[in-house]
């Protein structure tokens, strides 16, 4: 089983690893596309106004453009240390065993898909970014990322957000939605709790000794851990949390 997470907009600075080596990343079928996007993002950093527009950031975030300019030379860190925020706080990857960390991958607008242990630099590029001359990133990633996701050789639990799911589908993967339930039984979708809940779910699935082969097996792991989970359809689960 492989758990696929979305990235985060916020990323930890620095790192102890050597500068980026695309050939050292997992999923080598993505290397050529990664190299093309890397060239585009680094070149775009030379035109600050254009970079702000493409990345959807303001003048106060120009340090993000500086990060992109240094992508080839800046230090790297494992992906699970690079990404930060609510989901990654709940995941608490630093306390996972090495084996558990190897069961987590991250979908990235710049790198396509990386394992949680892959060394990457800090960068700014989102699923909804539109690079000059390329337009949306879905048209860039779908032809190459789709086949990689389809050929992972193990059951996938896809916890990506909608924008990253749109880059390429993971056919047959288990997905999870989070809803809150009030005392009267009414339900609504959640945002902040969605991220923290998915972080906890990822941690449980990465840590289990079981090897679920389908959505029913994933449900069993989560239910045995005390979560209230319902099966919505053949591949979709619903996690219910109190409002």
mmCIF file of C-alpha atoms in Angstrom:
data_model
loop_
_atom_site.group_PDB
_atom_site.id
_atom_site.type_symbol
_atom_site.label_atom_id
_atom_site.label_comp_id
_atom_site.label_asym_id
_atom_site.label_seq_id
_atom_site.Cartn_x
_atom_site.Cartn_y
_atom_site.Cartn_z
ATOM 1 C CA UNK A 1 0.000 0.000 0.000
ATOM 2 C CA UNK A 2 1.159 3.506 -0.851
ATOM 3 C CA UNK A 3 -0.367 6.654 0.675
ATOM 4 C CA UNK A 4 -0.252 9.664 -1.664
ATOM 5 C CA UNK A 5 -0.442 13.095 -0.023
ATOM 6 C CA UNK A 6 -0.842 16.601 -1.404
ATOM 7 C CA UNK A 7 2.095 18.967 -0.903
ATOM 8 C CA UNK A 8 1.852 22.142 1.156
ATOM 9 C CA UNK A 9 2.175 25.741 0.072
ATOM 10 C CA UNK A 10 4.488 26.327 3.038
ATOM 11 C CA UNK A 11 7.847 24.611 2.998
ATOM 12 C CA UNK A 12 10.660 24.416 5.503
ATOM 13 C CA UNK A 13 13.743 26.403 4.551
ATOM 14 C CA UNK A 14 17.255 25.057 4.261
ATOM 15 C CA UNK A 15 18.296 21.442 4.434
ATOM 16 C CA UNK A 16 21.400 19.304 4.855
ATOM 17 C CA UNK A 17 21.292 17.439 1.571
ATOM 18 C CA UNK A 18 23.323 18.099 -1.546
ATOM 19 C CA UNK A 19 21.762 20.240 -4.297
ATOM 20 C CA UNK A 20 18.979 18.717 -6.346
ATOM 21 C CA UNK A 21 19.834 15.676 -8.446
ATOM 22 C CA UNK A 22 16.842 14.784 -10.593
ATOM 23 C CA UNK A 23 18.303 11.364 -11.333
ATOM 24 C CA UNK A 24 18.240 10.563 -7.614
ATOM 25 C CA UNK A 25 14.468 10.990 -7.339
ATOM 26 C CA UNK A 26 12.018 8.099 -7.457
ATOM 27 C CA UNK A 27 9.880 7.460 -10.557
ATOM 28 C CA UNK A 28 12.481 8.117 -13.287
ATOM 29 C CA UNK A 29 9.775 8.170 -15.968
ATOM 30 C CA UNK A 30 9.058 11.705 -14.719
ATOM 31 C CA UNK A 31 12.645 12.980 -15.010
ATOM 32 C CA UNK A 32 12.339 14.670 -18.407
ATOM 33 C CA UNK A 33 9.191 16.572 -17.424
ATOM 34 C CA UNK A 34 10.740 17.563 -14.109
ATOM 35 C CA UNK A 35 13.787 18.942 -15.940
ATOM 36 C CA UNK A 36 11.639 20.979 -18.332
ATOM 37 C CA UNK A 37 9.575 22.489 -15.528
ATOM 38 C CA UNK A 38 12.680 23.176 -13.467
ATOM 39 C CA UNK A 39 14.194 25.122 -16.369
ATOM 40 C CA UNK A 40 10.966 27.088 -16.799
ATOM 41 C CA UNK A 41 10.606 27.942 -13.101
ATOM 42 C CA UNK A 42 14.236 29.024 -12.728
ATOM 43 C CA UNK A 43 14.068 31.161 -15.875
ATOM 44 C CA UNK A 44 10.773 32.713 -14.760
ATOM 45 C CA UNK A 45 12.433 33.950 -11.574
ATOM 46 C CA UNK A 46 14.409 36.449 -13.673
ATOM 47 C CA UNK A 47 11.157 38.319 -14.409
ATOM 48 C CA UNK A 48 9.734 39.108 -10.975
ATOM 49 C CA UNK A 49 6.374 40.609 -12.100
ATOM 50 C CA UNK A 50 5.741 37.666 -14.418
ATOM 51 C CA UNK A 51 6.716 35.241 -11.673
ATOM 52 C CA UNK A 52 4.286 36.869 -9.233
ATOM 53 C CA UNK A 53 1.481 36.523 -11.763
ATOM 54 C CA UNK A 54 2.271 32.917 -12.681
ATOM 55 C CA UNK A 55 2.676 31.789 -9.085
ATOM 56 C CA UNK A 56 -0.242 33.794 -7.712
ATOM 57 C CA UNK A 57 1.793 35.618 -5.058
ATOM 58 C CA UNK A 58 2.243 39.215 -3.916
ATOM 59 C CA UNK A 59 5.270 41.466 -3.511
ATOM 60 C CA UNK A 60 5.487 40.379 0.124
ATOM 61 C CA UNK A 61 6.261 36.859 -1.083
ATOM 62 C CA UNK A 62 9.177 37.704 -3.361
ATOM 63 C CA UNK A 63 11.367 35.438 -1.237
ATOM 64 C CA UNK A 64 9.488 32.549 -2.887
ATOM 65 C CA UNK A 65 10.779 33.747 -6.260
ATOM 66 C CA UNK A 66 14.298 33.878 -4.838
ATOM 67 C CA UNK A 67 13.890 30.246 -3.743
ATOM 68 C CA UNK A 68 12.916 29.291 -7.276
ATOM 69 C CA UNK A 69 15.919 31.105 -8.710
ATOM 70 C CA UNK A 70 18.187 28.932 -6.536
ATOM 71 C CA UNK A 71 16.526 25.582 -7.214
ATOM 72 C CA UNK A 72 19.633 24.049 -8.769
ATOM 73 C CA UNK A 73 22.014 25.115 -6.002
ATOM 74 C CA UNK A 74 20.036 25.198 -2.749
ATOM 75 C CA UNK A 75 20.216 22.463 -0.141
ATOM 76 C CA UNK A 76 17.711 19.644 -0.155
ATOM 77 C CA UNK A 77 15.746 17.817 2.539
ATOM 78 C CA UNK A 78 13.524 14.722 2.447
ATOM 79 C CA UNK A 79 10.100 15.612 1.097
ATOM 80 C CA UNK A 80 8.368 14.731 4.375
ATOM 81 C CA UNK A 81 10.576 17.250 6.161
ATOM 82 C CA UNK A 82 10.286 19.851 3.430
ATOM 83 C CA UNK A 83 6.501 20.137 3.503
ATOM 84 C CA UNK A 84 4.904 21.798 6.529
ATOM 85 C CA UNK A 85 1.473 22.842 7.736
ATOM 86 C CA UNK A 86 -1.590 21.302 9.358
ATOM 87 C CA UNK A 87 -1.561 17.975 7.509
ATOM 88 C CA UNK A 88 2.164 17.436 8.021
ATOM 89 C CA UNK A 89 1.969 18.445 11.683
ATOM 90 C CA UNK A 90 -0.647 15.718 12.195
ATOM 91 C CA UNK A 91 1.429 13.219 10.230
ATOM 92 C CA UNK A 92 4.484 13.908 12.433
ATOM 93 C CA UNK A 93 6.778 12.158 9.975
ATOM 94 C CA UNK A 94 9.836 12.640 12.184
ATOM 95 C CA UNK A 95 8.469 10.133 14.679
ATOM 96 C CA UNK A 96 7.596 7.499 12.054
ATOM 97 C CA UNK A 97 9.815 4.499 11.479
ATOM 98 C CA UNK A 98 11.900 4.451 8.280
ATOM 99 C CA UNK A 99 9.644 1.723 6.946
ATOM 100 C CA UNK A 100 6.528 3.813 7.537
ATOM 101 C CA UNK A 101 8.047 6.826 5.795
ATOM 102 C CA UNK A 102 8.722 4.656 2.756
ATOM 103 C CA UNK A 103 4.994 4.026 2.417
ATOM 104 C CA UNK A 104 4.216 7.710 1.793
ATOM 105 C CA UNK A 105 4.524 9.664 -1.457
ATOM 106 C CA UNK A 106 3.730 13.298 -2.235
ATOM 107 C CA UNK A 107 2.205 14.678 -5.434
ATOM 108 C CA UNK A 108 4.036 17.847 -6.493
ATOM 109 C CA UNK A 109 3.386 20.462 -9.142
ATOM 110 C CA UNK A 110 7.133 20.661 -9.820
ATOM 111 C CA UNK A 111 8.223 17.031 -9.417
ATOM 112 C CA UNK A 112 5.047 15.117 -10.236
ATOM 113 C CA UNK A 113 5.358 12.397 -7.612
ATOM 114 C CA UNK A 114 8.134 11.872 -5.085
ATOM 115 C CA UNK A 115 8.576 9.435 -2.265
ATOM 116 C CA UNK A 116 8.562 10.989 1.189
ATOM 117 C CA UNK A 117 12.257 10.176 1.535
ATOM 118 C CA UNK A 118 13.312 11.842 -1.741
ATOM 119 C CA UNK A 119 15.563 14.922 -1.284
ATOM 120 C CA UNK A 120 14.058 18.102 -2.725
ATOM 121 C CA UNK A 121 14.720 21.846 -2.358
ATOM 122 C CA UNK A 122 12.224 24.454 -1.182
ATOM 123 C CA UNK A 123 10.217 25.828 -4.106
ATOM 124 C CA UNK A 124 7.025 27.628 -5.059
ATOM 125 C CA UNK A 125 4.762 26.073 -7.686
ATOM 126 C CA UNK A 126 1.163 25.041 -7.155
ATOM 127 C CA UNK A 127 -1.244 22.825 -9.059
ATOM 128 C CA UNK A 128 -3.111 25.934 -10.238
ATOM 129 C CA UNK A 129 0.003 27.838 -11.351
ATOM 130 C CA UNK A 130 0.094 28.779 -15.040
ATOM 131 C CA UNK A 131 3.626 29.003 -16.439
ATOM 132 C CA UNK A 132 4.079 31.288 -19.457
ATOM 133 C CA UNK A 133 3.907 29.285 -22.660
ATOM 134 C CA UNK A 134 2.524 26.211 -20.923
ATOM 135 C CA UNK A 135 -0.772 27.179 -19.386
ATOM 136 C CA UNK A 136 -2.192 24.779 -16.815
ATOM 137 C CA UNK A 137 0.011 22.091 -15.327
ATOM 138 C CA UNK A 138 -2.599 19.393 -15.822
ATOM 139 C CA UNK A 139 -1.769 19.296 -19.534
ATOM 140 C CA UNK A 140 1.917 18.917 -18.632
ATOM 141 C CA UNK A 141 1.582 16.169 -16.032
ATOM 142 C CA UNK A 142 -1.374 14.044 -17.061
ATOM 143 C CA UNK A 143 0.324 12.212 -19.990
ATOM 144 C CA UNK A 144 3.335 11.156 -17.887
ATOM 145 C CA UNK A 145 2.068 11.100 -14.306
ATOM 146 C CA UNK A 146 -1.079 9.128 -15.087
ATOM 147 C CA UNK A 147 0.826 6.025 -16.275
ATOM 148 C CA UNK A 148 3.142 6.191 -13.235
ATOM 149 C CA UNK A 149 0.185 6.267 -10.840
ATOM 150 C CA UNK A 150 -1.413 3.377 -12.737
ATOM 151 C CA UNK A 151 1.709 1.218 -12.548
ATOM 152 C CA UNK A 152 2.751 1.489 -8.889
ATOM 153 C CA UNK A 153 2.121 -2.202 -8.294
ATOM 154 C CA UNK A 154 0.338 -1.741 -4.961
ATOM 155 C CA UNK A 155 -2.923 -0.380 -3.654
ATOM 156 C CA UNK A 156 -2.969 3.418 -3.490
ATOM 157 C CA UNK A 157 -4.737 5.534 -0.887
ATOM 158 C CA UNK A 158 -5.132 8.892 -2.581
ATOM 159 C CA UNK A 159 -5.416 11.696 -0.014
ATOM 160 C CA UNK A 160 -4.632 14.491 -2.467
ATOM 161 C CA UNK A 161 -6.707 17.653 -2.628
ATOM 162 C CA UNK A 162 -8.775 18.306 -5.738
ATOM 163 C CA UNK A 163 -6.219 20.429 -7.587
ATOM 164 C CA UNK A 164 -3.554 17.751 -7.282
ATOM 165 C CA UNK A 165 -5.931 14.928 -8.155
ATOM 166 C CA UNK A 166 -6.622 16.876 -11.348
ATOM 167 C CA UNK A 167 -2.957 16.655 -12.397
ATOM 168 C CA UNK A 168 -3.528 12.953 -13.095
ATOM 169 C CA UNK A 169 -5.962 10.352 -11.752
ATOM 170 C CA UNK A 170 -4.941 7.378 -9.638
ATOM 171 C CA UNK A 171 -7.349 4.852 -11.138
ATOM 172 C CA UNK A 172 -8.735 2.394 -8.595
ATOM 173 C CA UNK A 173 -7.240 4.197 -5.611
ATOM 174 C CA UNK A 174 -9.058 4.551 -2.325
ATOM 175 C CA UNK A 175 -10.094 8.146 -1.668
ATOM 176 C CA UNK A 176 -11.229 9.747 1.578
ATOM 177 C CA UNK A 177 -13.561 12.660 2.271
ATOM 178 C CA UNK A 178 -13.979 14.204 5.724
ATOM 179 C CA UNK A 179 -17.302 15.496 7.041
ATOM 180 C CA UNK A 180 -18.336 16.860 10.426
ATOM 181 C CA UNK A 181 -21.546 15.704 12.052
ATOM 182 C CA UNK A 182 -23.668 17.766 14.443
ATOM 183 C CA UNK A 183 -25.703 16.329 17.305
ATOM 184 C CA UNK A 184 -28.823 16.417 15.110
ATOM 185 C CA UNK A 185 -27.100 14.228 12.528
ATOM 186 C CA UNK A 186 -26.593 16.941 9.917
ATOM 187 C CA UNK A 187 -23.282 16.849 8.107
ATOM 188 C CA UNK A 188 -21.055 19.380 6.405
ATOM 189 C CA UNK A 189 -17.665 19.370 4.743
ATOM 190 C CA UNK A 190 -14.702 20.662 6.712
ATOM 191 C CA UNK A 191 -11.480 22.475 5.798
ATOM 192 C CA UNK A 192 -8.997 22.771 8.661
ATOM 193 C CA UNK A 193 -10.112 19.472 10.197
ATOM 194 C CA UNK A 194 -9.897 17.908 6.746
ATOM 195 C CA UNK A 195 -6.150 18.452 6.628
ATOM 196 C CA UNK A 196 -5.433 17.358 10.170
ATOM 197 C CA UNK A 197 -7.673 14.301 9.778
ATOM 198 C CA UNK A 198 -5.926 13.244 6.590
ATOM 199 C CA UNK A 199 -2.562 13.648 8.302
ATOM 200 C CA UNK A 200 -3.672 11.297 11.080
ATOM 201 C CA UNK A 201 -5.117 8.840 8.571
ATOM 202 C CA UNK A 202 -1.851 8.836 6.616
ATOM 203 C CA UNK A 203 0.070 8.158 9.809
ATOM 204 C CA UNK A 204 -2.178 5.226 10.742
ATOM 205 C CA UNK A 205 -1.954 3.665 7.299
ATOM 206 C CA UNK A 206 1.806 4.100 7.002
ATOM 207 C CA UNK A 207 2.329 2.595 10.444
ATOM 208 C CA UNK A 208 0.076 -0.444 10.208
ATOM 209 C CA UNK A 209 1.580 -3.884 9.783
ATOM 210 C CA UNK A 210 -1.316 -4.860 7.564
ATOM 211 C CA UNK A 211 -1.143 -4.640 3.790
ATOM 212 C CA UNK A 212 -4.621 -3.615 2.598
ATOM 213 C CA UNK A 213 -5.273 -4.587 -0.997
ATOM 214 C CA UNK A 214 -8.546 -2.738 -1.478
ATOM 215 C CA UNK A 215 -10.821 -0.082 -0.013
ATOM 216 C CA UNK A 216 -12.441 -2.543 2.382
ATOM 217 C CA UNK A 217 -9.044 -3.375 3.835
ATOM 218 C CA UNK A 218 -8.232 0.317 4.290
ATOM 219 C CA UNK A 219 -11.570 0.842 6.043
ATOM 220 C CA UNK A 220 -10.824 -2.041 8.419
ATOM 221 C CA UNK A 221 -7.479 -0.544 9.448
ATOM 222 C CA UNK A 222 -9.019 2.840 10.189
ATOM 223 C CA UNK A 223 -12.072 1.446 11.959
ATOM 224 C CA UNK A 224 -9.913 -0.769 14.173
ATOM 225 C CA UNK A 225 -7.968 2.358 15.137
ATOM 226 C CA UNK A 226 -11.180 3.878 16.479
ATOM 227 C CA UNK A 227 -12.101 6.152 13.582
ATOM 228 C CA UNK A 228 -15.673 6.417 12.371
ATOM 229 C CA UNK A 229 -15.423 5.510 8.709
ATOM 230 C CA UNK A 230 -18.109 4.662 6.170
ATOM 231 C CA UNK A 231 -17.737 3.218 2.693
ATOM 232 C CA UNK A 232 -19.425 5.576 0.241
ATOM 233 C CA UNK A 233 -18.866 3.438 -2.858
ATOM 234 C CA UNK A 234 -16.434 0.862 -4.211
ATOM 235 C CA UNK A 235 -13.348 3.042 -3.783
ATOM 236 C CA UNK A 236 -14.486 5.985 -1.628
ATOM 237 C CA UNK A 237 -14.468 6.308 2.151
ATOM 238 C CA UNK A 238 -16.110 8.909 4.367
ATOM 239 C CA UNK A 239 -14.480 9.888 7.652
ATOM 240 C CA UNK A 240 -17.011 11.348 10.082
ATOM 241 C CA UNK A 241 -15.747 13.684 12.805
ATOM 242 C CA UNK A 242 -17.809 15.515 15.470
ATOM 243 C CA UNK A 243 -18.680 19.143 14.797
#
